[in-house]
Short mmCIF file of C-alpha atoms in Angstrom, two decimals:
data_model
loop_
_atom_site.label_atom_id
_atom_site.label_comp_id
_atom_site.label_asym_id
_atom_site.label_seq_id
_atom_site.Cartn_x
_atom_site.Cartn_y
_atom_site.Cartn_z
CA UNK U 1 4.78 -23.73 0.02
CA UNK U 2 6.92 -20.89 -1.34
CA UNK U 3 9.94 -19.89 -3.37
CA UNK U 4 12.47 -17.29 -2.30
CA UNK U 5 13.32 -14.28 -4.46
CA UNK U 6 16.61 -12.59 -3.61
CA UNK U 7 17.53 -9.01 -4.45
CA UNK U 8 20.04 -6.45 -3.25
CA UNK U 9 19.21 -3.45 -1.16
CA UNK U 10 19.85 -0.22 -3.03
CA UNK U 11 20.34 3.43 -2.20
CA UNK U 12 18.42 6.29 -3.78
CA UNK U 13 20.08 9.67 -3.23
CA UNK U 14 18.79 13.05 -4.41
CA UNK U 15 21.72 14.80 -6.08
CA UNK U 16 19.82 17.71 -7.67
CA UNK U 17 16.60 19.47 -6.70
CA UNK U 18 14.91 20.88 -3.57
CA UNK U 19 15.68 17.71 -1.58
CA UNK U 20 19.38 17.49 -2.52
CA UNK U 21 21.19 15.25 -0.04
CA UNK U 22 18.14 13.25 0.96
CA UNK U 23 18.57 9.50 0.63
CA UNK U 24 16.92 6.19 1.50
CA UNK U 25 18.06 2.58 1.48
CA UNK U 26 15.33 0.51 -0.19
CA UNK U 27 14.62 -2.85 1.44
CA UNK U 28 11.33 -3.75 -0.28
CA UNK U 29 10.66 -5.22 -3.71
CA UNK U 30 8.39 -2.30 -4.65
CA UNK U 31 9.34 1.28 -3.76
CA UNK U 32 7.29 4.39 -4.61
CA UNK U 33 8.65 7.87 -5.34
CA UNK U 34 6.66 11.10 -5.36
CA UNK U 35 5.38 14.01 -3.31
CA UNK U 36 2.70 11.98 -1.46
CA UNK U 37 3.31 11.65 2.26
CA UNK U 38 2.95 7.87 2.24
CA UNK U 39 5.58 7.23 -0.45
CA UNK U 40 8.94 5.61 0.25
CA UNK U 41 10.99 8.53 -1.09
CA UNK U 42 8.97 11.69 -0.43
CA UNK U 43 10.05 14.65 -2.58
CA UNK U 44 9.20 18.27 -1.78
CA UNK U 45 9.30 19.30 -5.44
CA UNK U 46 6.33 21.02 -7.10
CA UNK U 47 7.31 19.45 -10.44
CA UNK U 48 6.98 15.93 -9.00
CA UNK U 49 3.59 14.18 -9.03
CA UNK U 50 2.11 12.70 -5.85
CA UNK U 51 2.72 9.16 -7.07
CA UNK U 52 5.33 9.82 -9.71
CA UNK U 53 6.98 6.45 -10.30
CA UNK U 54 7.89 3.18 -8.66
CA UNK U 55 10.87 0.86 -8.72
CA UNK U 56 10.10 -2.85 -8.82
CA UNK U 57 12.50 -5.78 -8.65
CA UNK U 58 10.87 -8.19 -11.11
CA UNK U 59 13.28 -11.11 -10.77
CA UNK U 60 15.49 -9.99 -13.63
CA UNK U 61 16.38 -6.46 -12.60
CA UNK U 62 15.22 -3.17 -11.13
CA UNK U 63 12.36 -1.86 -13.25
CA UNK U 64 11.29 1.77 -12.92
CA UNK U 65 7.68 2.37 -13.94
CA UNK U 66 6.15 5.82 -14.50
CA UNK U 67 2.76 6.08 -12.77
CA UNK U 68 1.20 8.60 -15.14
CA UNK U 69 3.23 11.54 -13.84
CA UNK U 70 2.65 15.02 -15.23
CA UNK U 71 6.28 15.81 -16.09
CA UNK U 72 7.54 12.34 -16.89
CA UNK U 73 10.20 9.96 -15.59
CA UNK U 74 13.68 9.86 -17.14
CA UNK U 75 16.56 7.39 -17.05
CA UNK U 76 19.57 9.53 -17.86
CA UNK U 77 18.12 11.76 -20.62
CA UNK U 78 15.51 9.35 -21.97
CA UNK U 79 11.87 9.68 -21.01
CA UNK U 80 10.44 6.26 -20.23
CA UNK U 81 7.19 4.58 -19.33
CA UNK U 82 9.12 1.53 -18.11
CA UNK U 83 12.84 0.87 -18.07
CA UNK U 84 15.54 -0.99 -16.17
CA UNK U 85 18.01 0.74 -13.86
CA UNK U 86 21.70 -0.11 -13.71
CA UNK U 87 24.07 0.79 -10.86
CA UNK U 88 25.33 4.36 -11.16
CA UNK U 89 22.56 5.60 -13.45
CA UNK U 90 20.52 8.73 -12.79
CA UNK U 91 16.77 8.96 -12.50
CA UNK U 92 14.96 12.20 -13.34
CA UNK U 93 11.62 13.25 -11.82
CA UNK U 94 10.63 16.82 -12.65
CA UNK U 95 13.50 19.05 -11.51
CA UNK U 96 14.83 16.32 -9.19
CA UNK U 97 17.72 14.01 -10.10
CA UNK U 98 18.31 10.82 -8.13
CA UNK U 99 21.26 8.41 -8.21
CA UNK U 100 20.76 4.64 -8.02
CA UNK U 101 23.39 2.44 -6.32
CA UNK U 102 23.31 -1.15 -5.06
CA UNK U 103 24.21 -1.48 -1.38
CA UNK U 104 25.21 -5.15 -1.32
CA UNK U 105 23.09 -6.71 1.41
CA UNK U 106 20.45 -9.13 0.11
CA UNK U 107 16.73 -9.22 0.93
CA UNK U 108 14.60 -12.37 0.71
CA UNK U 109 11.02 -12.20 -0.59
CA UNK U 110 8.85 -15.28 -0.15
CA UNK U 111 6.68 -16.08 -3.16
CA UNK U 112 3.80 -18.53 -3.17
CA UNK U 113 4.07 -21.38 -5.65
CA UNK U 114 0.31 -21.35 -6.18
CA UNK U 115 -1.83 -19.09 -8.35
CA UNK U 116 -4.57 -18.47 -5.78
CA UNK U 117 -5.23 -17.87 -2.12
CA UNK U 118 -8.87 -18.21 -1.22
CA UNK U 119 -10.76 -16.40 -3.97
CA UNK U 120 -7.81 -14.20 -4.92
CA UNK U 121 -6.17 -15.31 -8.17
CA UNK U 122 -3.00 -14.39 -10.01
CA UNK U 123 0.15 -15.76 -11.63
CA UNK U 124 2.15 -12.52 -11.61
CA UNK U 125 5.11 -11.90 -9.33
CA UNK U 126 3.09 -9.19 -7.60
CA UNK U 127 0.32 -11.58 -6.59
CA UNK U 128 2.67 -14.43 -5.68
CA UNK U 129 4.31 -12.04 -3.21
CA UNK U 130 0.88 -11.16 -1.78
CA UNK U 131 -0.03 -14.85 -1.49
CA UNK U 132 3.29 -15.52 0.24
CA UNK U 133 2.48 -12.88 2.88
CA UNK U 134 -1.09 -14.11 3.36
CA UNK U 135 0.01 -17.74 3.72
CA UNK U 136 2.36 -16.82 6.55
CA UNK U 137 0.01 -14.37 8.29
CA UNK U 138 -3.30 -16.24 8.11
CA UNK U 139 -2.53 -18.97 10.71
CA UNK U 140 -1.57 -16.35 13.32
CA UNK U 141 -3.80 -13.98 15.30
CA UNK U 142 -1.94 -10.88 14.07
CA UNK U 143 -3.96 -7.79 13.19
CA UNK U 144 -3.81 -7.17 9.43
CA UNK U 145 -4.33 -3.99 7.41
CA UNK U 146 -5.14 -4.67 3.74
CA UNK U 147 -4.65 -1.68 1.45
CA UNK U 148 -5.40 -1.14 -2.21
CA UNK U 149 -7.65 0.57 -4.70
CA UNK U 150 -11.33 -0.24 -4.99
CA UNK U 151 -11.88 -3.51 -6.82
CA UNK U 152 -8.51 -5.10 -5.99
CA UNK U 153 -10.05 -7.72 -3.69
CA UNK U 154 -9.56 -6.44 -0.13
CA UNK U 155 -12.59 -8.26 1.27
CA UNK U 156 -11.57 -11.44 -0.56
CA UNK U 157 -8.17 -11.19 1.13
CA UNK U 158 -9.82 -10.74 4.53
CA UNK U 159 -12.07 -13.77 4.00
CA UNK U 160 -9.10 -15.85 2.87
CA UNK U 161 -7.16 -14.89 6.01
CA UNK U 162 -10.13 -15.98 8.14
CA UNK U 163 -10.70 -19.23 6.24
CA UNK U 164 -7.04 -20.22 6.57
CA UNK U 165 -6.90 -19.50 10.31
CA UNK U 166 -7.81 -21.49 13.41
CA UNK U 167 -10.97 -19.34 13.57
CA UNK U 168 -12.29 -20.63 10.24
CA UNK U 169 -15.33 -22.32 11.85
CA UNK U 170 -16.19 -19.17 13.83
CA UNK U 171 -18.03 -16.02 12.66
CA UNK U 172 -16.65 -13.74 9.96
CA UNK U 173 -18.37 -10.37 10.40
CA UNK U 174 -18.08 -7.50 7.91
CA UNK U 175 -18.48 -3.93 9.19
CA UNK U 176 -18.40 -1.32 6.42
CA UNK U 177 -17.47 2.01 8.02
CA UNK U 178 -18.74 3.90 4.96
CA UNK U 179 -22.15 2.23 4.77
CA UNK U 180 -23.51 3.01 8.25
CA UNK U 181 -25.00 6.46 9.01
CA UNK U 182 -22.75 8.56 11.26
CA UNK U 183 -25.24 8.58 14.14
CA UNK U 184 -25.55 4.77 14.15
CA UNK U 185 -21.91 3.70 13.80
CA UNK U 186 -21.21 3.48 17.53
CA UNK U 187 -24.24 1.32 18.31
CA UNK U 188 -23.71 -0.89 15.24
CA UNK U 189 -20.06 -1.41 16.10
CA UNK U 190 -20.21 -1.81 19.88
CA UNK U 191 -23.88 -2.75 20.34
CA UNK U 192 -26.59 -1.30 22.60
CA UNK U 193 -29.06 -2.44 25.22
CA UNK U 194 -32.80 -1.92 25.09
CA UNK U 195 -33.72 1.69 25.88
CA UNK U 196 -30.20 3.03 25.36
CA UNK U 197 -31.58 5.75 23.09
CA UNK U 198 -34.81 6.73 21.39
CA UNK U 199 -35.83 3.92 19.08
CA UNK U 200 -33.74 1.24 20.81
CA UNK U 201 -36.70 -1.09 21.35
CA UNK U 202 -34.47 -4.13 21.69
CA UNK U 203 -30.85 -4.92 22.44
CA UNK U 204 -28.32 -5.45 19.64
CA UNK U 205 -24.97 -7.18 20.15
CA UNK U 206 -23.01 -5.04 17.68
CA UNK U 207 -20.24 -6.14 15.33
CA UNK U 208 -17.63 -6.95 17.99
CA UNK U 209 -19.83 -9.26 20.04
CA UNK U 210 -21.26 -10.84 16.87
CA UNK U 211 -17.71 -11.68 15.77
CA UNK U 212 -16.64 -13.04 19.17
CA UNK U 213 -14.36 -16.04 18.68
CA UNK U 214 -13.94 -15.24 15.00
CA UNK U 215 -12.81 -12.38 12.75
CA UNK U 216 -14.12 -8.82 12.44
CA UNK U 217 -13.42 -7.21 9.07
CA UNK U 218 -13.42 -3.40 9.30
CA UNK U 219 -13.90 -2.29 5.71
CA UNK U 220 -13.36 1.30 4.51
CA UNK U 221 -11.51 2.06 7.74
CA UNK U 222 -10.53 5.53 6.55
CA UNK U 223 -14.20 6.58 6.75
CA UNK U 224 -14.42 5.98 10.52
CA UNK U 225 -15.25 9.32 12.24
CA UNK U 226 -12.35 10.80 14.18
CA UNK U 227 -14.29 11.04 17.46
CA UNK U 228 -15.01 7.28 17.42
CA UNK U 229 -11.40 6.27 16.84
CA UNK U 230 -10.34 6.48 20.54
CA UNK U 231 -13.22 4.16 21.47
CA UNK U 232 -12.15 1.65 18.84
CA UNK U 233 -8.56 1.85 20.04
CA UNK U 234 -9.68 1.22 23.63
CA UNK U 235 -11.59 -1.90 22.60
CA UNK U 236 -8.62 -3.22 20.62
CA UNK U 237 -6.18 -2.66 23.47
CA UNK U 238 -8.35 -3.88 26.35
CA UNK U 239 -10.12 -6.66 24.46
CA UNK U 240 -13.40 -5.70 26.08
CA UNK U 241 -16.48 -3.86 24.87
CA UNK U 242 -19.23 -1.91 26.61
CA UNK U 243 -22.57 -1.68 24.84
CA UNK U 244 -24.32 1.69 24.69
CA UNK U 245 -26.57 2.11 27.70
CA UNK U 246 -24.83 -0.61 29.71
CA UNK U 247 -22.44 -0.36 32.65
CA UNK U 248 -21.14 -3.86 32.04
CA UNK U 249 -17.97 -4.58 30.06
CA UNK U 250 -17.71 -7.88 28.24
CA UNK U 251 -14.50 -9.66 27.29
CA UNK U 252 -14.06 -10.42 23.61
CA UNK U 253 -11.79 -12.68 21.59
CA UNK U 254 -11.79 -11.21 18.09
CA UNK U 255 -9.18 -11.07 15.35
CA UNK U 256 -9.18 -7.78 13.44
CA UNK U 257 -8.60 -7.44 9.71
CA UNK U 258 -9.05 -3.90 8.39
CA UNK U 259 -9.03 -2.49 4.86
CA UNK U 260 -8.85 0.89 3.22
CA UNK U 261 -8.27 2.51 -0.16
CA UNK U 262 -7.25 5.79 1.46
CA UNK U 263 -3.69 6.91 2.39
CA UNK U 264 -3.89 6.49 6.17
CA UNK U 265 -0.34 7.71 6.82
CA UNK U 266 -1.14 10.95 5.02
CA UNK U 267 -4.42 11.21 6.94
CA UNK U 268 -2.43 10.84 10.17
CA UNK U 269 -0.15 13.73 9.18
CA UNK U 270 -3.20 15.88 8.37
CA UNK U 271 -4.94 15.08 11.64
CA UNK U 272 -7.72 13.05 10.01
CA UNK U 273 -6.74 9.69 11.53
CA UNK U 274 -5.25 8.87 14.92
CA UNK U 275 -1.63 7.81 14.81
CA UNK U 276 -1.95 5.39 17.75
CA UNK U 277 -4.91 3.63 16.11
CA UNK U 278 -3.03 3.41 12.81
CA UNK U 279 -0.05 1.69 14.43
CA UNK U 280 -2.37 -0.61 16.38
CA UNK U 281 -4.06 -1.78 13.16
CA UNK U 282 -1.06 -1.83 10.82
CA UNK U 283 0.78 -4.68 12.57
CA UNK U 284 0.94 -6.52 9.24
CA UNK U 285 0.29 -4.55 6.05
CA UNK U 286 -0.79 -6.32 2.88
CA UNK U 287 -0.85 -3.98 -0.14
CA UNK U 288 -2.90 -5.33 -3.06
CA UNK U 289 -1.57 -4.15 -6.44
CA UNK U 290 -3.92 -2.53 -8.97
CA UNK U 291 -4.60 -4.59 -12.08
CA UNK U 292 -2.67 -2.14 -14.30
CA UNK U 293 0.47 -3.11 -12.36
CA UNK U 294 0.00 -6.82 -13.02
CA UNK U 295 -1.07 -6.87 -16.65
CA UNK U 296 0.32 -10.39 -17.04
CA UNK U 297 -2.67 -11.56 -14.98
CA UNK U 298 -5.30 -10.16 -17.37
CA UNK U 299 -5.35 -13.18 -19.72
CA UNK U 300 -5.35 -15.59 -16.78
CA UNK U 301 -8.26 -13.78 -15.12
CA UNK U 302 -10.27 -13.47 -18.34
CA UNK U 303 -9.92 -17.22 -18.91
CA UNK U 304 -10.92 -17.87 -15.30
CA UNK U 305 -14.02 -15.67 -15.56
CA UNK U 306 -15.00 -17.16 -18.93
CA UNK U 307 -14.83 -20.69 -17.52
CA UNK U 308 -16.83 -19.61 -14.49
CA UNK U 309 -19.52 -17.92 -16.57
CA UNK U 310 -19.57 -20.66 -19.22
CA UNK U 311 -20.34 -23.61 -16.96
CA UNK U 312 -23.95 -23.81 -18.10
CA UNK U 313 -23.51 -22.66 -21.67
CA UNK U 314 -21.13 -22.53 -24.65
CA UNK U 315 -17.59 -21.36 -24.06
CA UNK U 316 -16.17 -18.10 -25.39
CA UNK U 317 -12.81 -17.29 -26.89
CA UNK U 318 -10.84 -14.05 -27.05
CA UNK U 319 -8.73 -13.18 -30.08
CA UNK U 320 -5.07 -12.26 -29.65
CA UNK U 321 -5.70 -8.64 -30.74
CA UNK U 322 -8.60 -8.24 -28.34
CA UNK U 323 -6.58 -9.67 -25.47
CA UNK U 324 -3.70 -7.29 -26.17
CA UNK U 325 -6.12 -4.36 -26.04
CA UNK U 326 -7.50 -5.62 -22.75
CA UNK U 327 -3.96 -5.75 -21.35
CA UNK U 328 -3.36 -2.15 -22.44
CA UNK U 329 -6.49 -0.82 -20.72
CA UNK U 330 -5.90 0.85 -17.33
CA UNK U 331 -8.82 -0.89 -15.51
CA UNK U 332 -9.60 1.88 -12.98
CA UNK U 333 -12.09 -0.49 -11.32
CA UNK U 334 -9.45 -3.26 -11.22
CA UNK U 335 -10.46 -6.94 -11.07
CA UNK U 336 -14.09 -6.11 -10.28
CA UNK U 337 -14.33 -4.05 -13.48
CA UNK U 338 -12.64 -6.81 -15.51
CA UNK U 339 -15.09 -9.42 -14.27
CA UNK U 340 -18.06 -7.15 -15.03
CA UNK U 341 -16.63 -6.56 -18.50
CA UNK U 342 -16.25 -10.30 -19.19
CA UNK U 343 -19.80 -10.99 -18.03
CA UNK U 344 -21.18 -8.14 -20.16
CA UNK U 345 -19.15 -9.23 -23.19
CA UNK U 346 -20.39 -12.83 -23.00
CA UNK U 347 -23.97 -11.57 -23.00
CA UNK U 348 -23.61 -8.99 -25.79
CA UNK U 349 -21.23 -10.83 -28.12
CA UNK U 350 -22.60 -12.72 -31.11
CA UNK U 351 -21.21 -16.20 -31.57
CA UNK U 352 -18.49 -17.72 -29.42
CA UNK U 353 -15.88 -14.96 -29.78
CA UNK U 354 -15.94 -11.75 -27.76
CA UNK U 355 -16.53 -8.83 -30.11
CA UNK U 356 -13.55 -6.48 -30.33
CA UNK U 357 -15.87 -3.45 -30.27
CA UNK U 358 -16.86 -4.38 -26.70
CA UNK U 359 -13.37 -3.65 -25.39
CA UNK U 360 -13.53 -0.63 -23.01
CA UNK U 361 -12.81 2.74 -24.58
CA UNK U 362 -9.22 3.79 -24.15
CA UNK U 363 -7.83 0.28 -24.61
CA UNK U 364 -5.41 0.20 -27.51
CA UNK U 365 -6.77 3.35 -29.13
CA UNK U 366 -10.13 1.92 -30.17
CA UNK U 367 -13.05 3.83 -31.47
CA UNK U 368 -11.73 6.22 -34.09
CA UNK U 369 -10.62 9.80 -33.46
CA UNK U 370 -10.96 10.36 -29.74
CA UNK U 371 -9.37 12.28 -26.94
CA UNK U 372 -7.54 10.59 -24.10
CA UNK U 373 -10.78 9.91 -22.19
CA UNK U 374 -12.63 8.30 -25.09
CA UNK U 375 -14.63 11.48 -25.86
CA UNK U 376 -15.06 12.14 -29.58
CA UNK U 377 -13.33 15.38 -30.59
CA UNK U 378 -15.11 16.21 -33.85
CA UNK U 379 -15.58 19.97 -34.19
CA UNK U 380 -18.57 21.77 -35.75
CA UNK U 381 -17.51 25.35 -36.50
CA UNK U 382 -21.14 26.32 -37.11
CA UNK U 383 -21.72 26.03 -33.35
CA UNK U 384 -20.67 29.11 -31.33
CA UNK U 385 -17.54 28.58 -29.21
CA UNK U 386 -19.29 28.99 -25.85
CA UNK U 387 -22.05 26.53 -26.72
CA UNK U 388 -19.62 24.00 -28.23
CA UNK U 389 -17.50 24.17 -25.08
CA UNK U 390 -20.54 23.57 -22.86
CA UNK U 391 -21.64 20.62 -25.01
CA UNK U 392 -18.18 19.05 -24.87
CA UNK U 393 -18.01 19.46 -21.09
CA UNK U 394 -21.46 17.89 -20.73
CA UNK U 395 -20.45 14.91 -22.88
CA UNK U 396 -17.23 14.52 -20.93
CA UNK U 397 -19.03 14.62 -17.57
CA UNK U 398 -21.61 12.07 -18.69
CA UNK U 399 -19.12 9.56 -20.13
CA UNK U 400 -16.54 10.02 -17.38
CA UNK U 401 -19.07 9.60 -14.58
CA UNK U 402 -20.75 6.63 -16.28
CA UNK U 403 -17.36 4.92 -16.62
CA UNK U 404 -16.55 5.58 -12.96
CA UNK U 405 -19.93 4.33 -11.73
CA UNK U 406 -19.85 1.20 -13.89
CA UNK U 407 -16.29 0.46 -12.79
CA UNK U 408 -17.49 0.41 -9.18
CA UNK U 409 -20.78 -1.40 -9.81
CA UNK U 410 -22.66 1.86 -9.14
CA UNK U 411 -21.28 2.22 -5.61
CA UNK U 412 -21.38 6.03 -5.32
CA UNK U 413 -19.02 6.21 -2.33
CA UNK U 414 -16.32 4.14 -4.01
CA UNK U 415 -16.71 5.93 -7.36
CA UNK U 416 -16.42 9.38 -5.76
CA UNK U 417 -13.29 8.31 -3.85
CA UNK U 418 -11.71 6.90 -7.03
CA UNK U 419 -12.19 10.10 -9.05
CA UNK U 420 -11.45 12.47 -6.17
CA UNK U 421 -14.71 14.35 -5.66
CA UNK U 422 -17.12 14.51 -2.73
CA UNK U 423 -20.00 12.03 -2.72
CA UNK U 424 -22.55 14.89 -2.70
CA UNK U 425 -20.87 16.42 -5.76
CA UNK U 426 -21.16 13.12 -7.61
CA UNK U 427 -24.83 12.81 -6.60
CA UNK U 428 -25.45 16.35 -7.92
CA UNK U 429 -23.79 15.54 -11.26
CA UNK U 430 -25.74 12.28 -11.54
CA UNK U 431 -28.97 14.22 -11.06
CA UNK U 432 -27.83 16.91 -13.50
CA UNK U 433 -27.19 14.35 -16.26
CA UNK U 434 -30.02 11.96 -15.26
CA UNK U 435 -27.56 9.11 -14.69
CA UNK U 436 -29.27 6.01 -13.33
CA UNK U 437 -28.21 2.41 -12.97
CA UNK U 438 -29.62 0.38 -15.88
CA UNK U 439 -32.43 -1.94 -14.78
#
């Protein structure tokens, strides 16, 4: 069923910087440091990035991993992308210095012995820990909050929880909080009777009643309007629902699994999400790691996708160099983007080997002289500065937005959330550059 990974608790203490004297005792295998509210060690230092670095116990030691911070992460005086910590060493983040000391008490982490749970796959330590949590949680009726970036497999995790529970032969209903128009969310979630409002020509049960006896998956939970959150909380606490236009309350027996790619704890602190609803939903939290934090799974997943896509045709192979470049790529769209890439590569490659030139830009420095985003930086001094600048910005916007949209299978809401702009702003830029999904 599972193996047990043992590691010592450790203390992180700020010894220099604005938060001098602040300390935490880490009791989890993965700990995040930065200025973001939902981090484990939150630093009020303007030189520290929101998600600056993380410390991971990988079975052999305590690995600190820089998360693309602006000012870098240092062990003693050496700037690192990844490096192991030893007791007594100092960690530098911006103008903050932190000491690292083992506490002594051991923590047990349960790791699955398998390489899949439902349709989630992985051989890395990160995924085996996730599988270990899911295996223990699924048979219960506990409410689960699955967190992670777009494309990490949150809905797959929810379906796996349902399929491994005693409710497996009952309904599994998906309610996407971001896909329903604001004015219809209440009726779609709780249902309505005929005549409840203009246009209600017939009764609808709503998501809760449709899922009765089974599991309701609340996807994109962070998009739920604030004024509807008390009503959702009331349903969860009382286990009864009242349809719009009805005076009758109906008892329900529904397990809730929710998912979000937004920082709910930070939203709570900013008044954008109710604290009581957050605690009601976050009984068990299952964080899904981004693909860039489990690069050891890339080869395994590529092989899996190739076998899946090659069932009715010739198989494909990937050269060692190409695979190394795929491992180096950041995969902003995570596993979904990787699968789309493999499918595209099998179609466009000639012969039975995936062409190296089909590797995404930015992986292993492909494509000649380019900037960090894959944009060519050749300069024509015959073009006036102002015009050259405008042309470069236009090219950047087109390529950046195309990459974001393709990474999220042209889901505008998810792409806008990933790159940090409003959906309407993305729609404007798509119209400006005539960006359309290929037919």
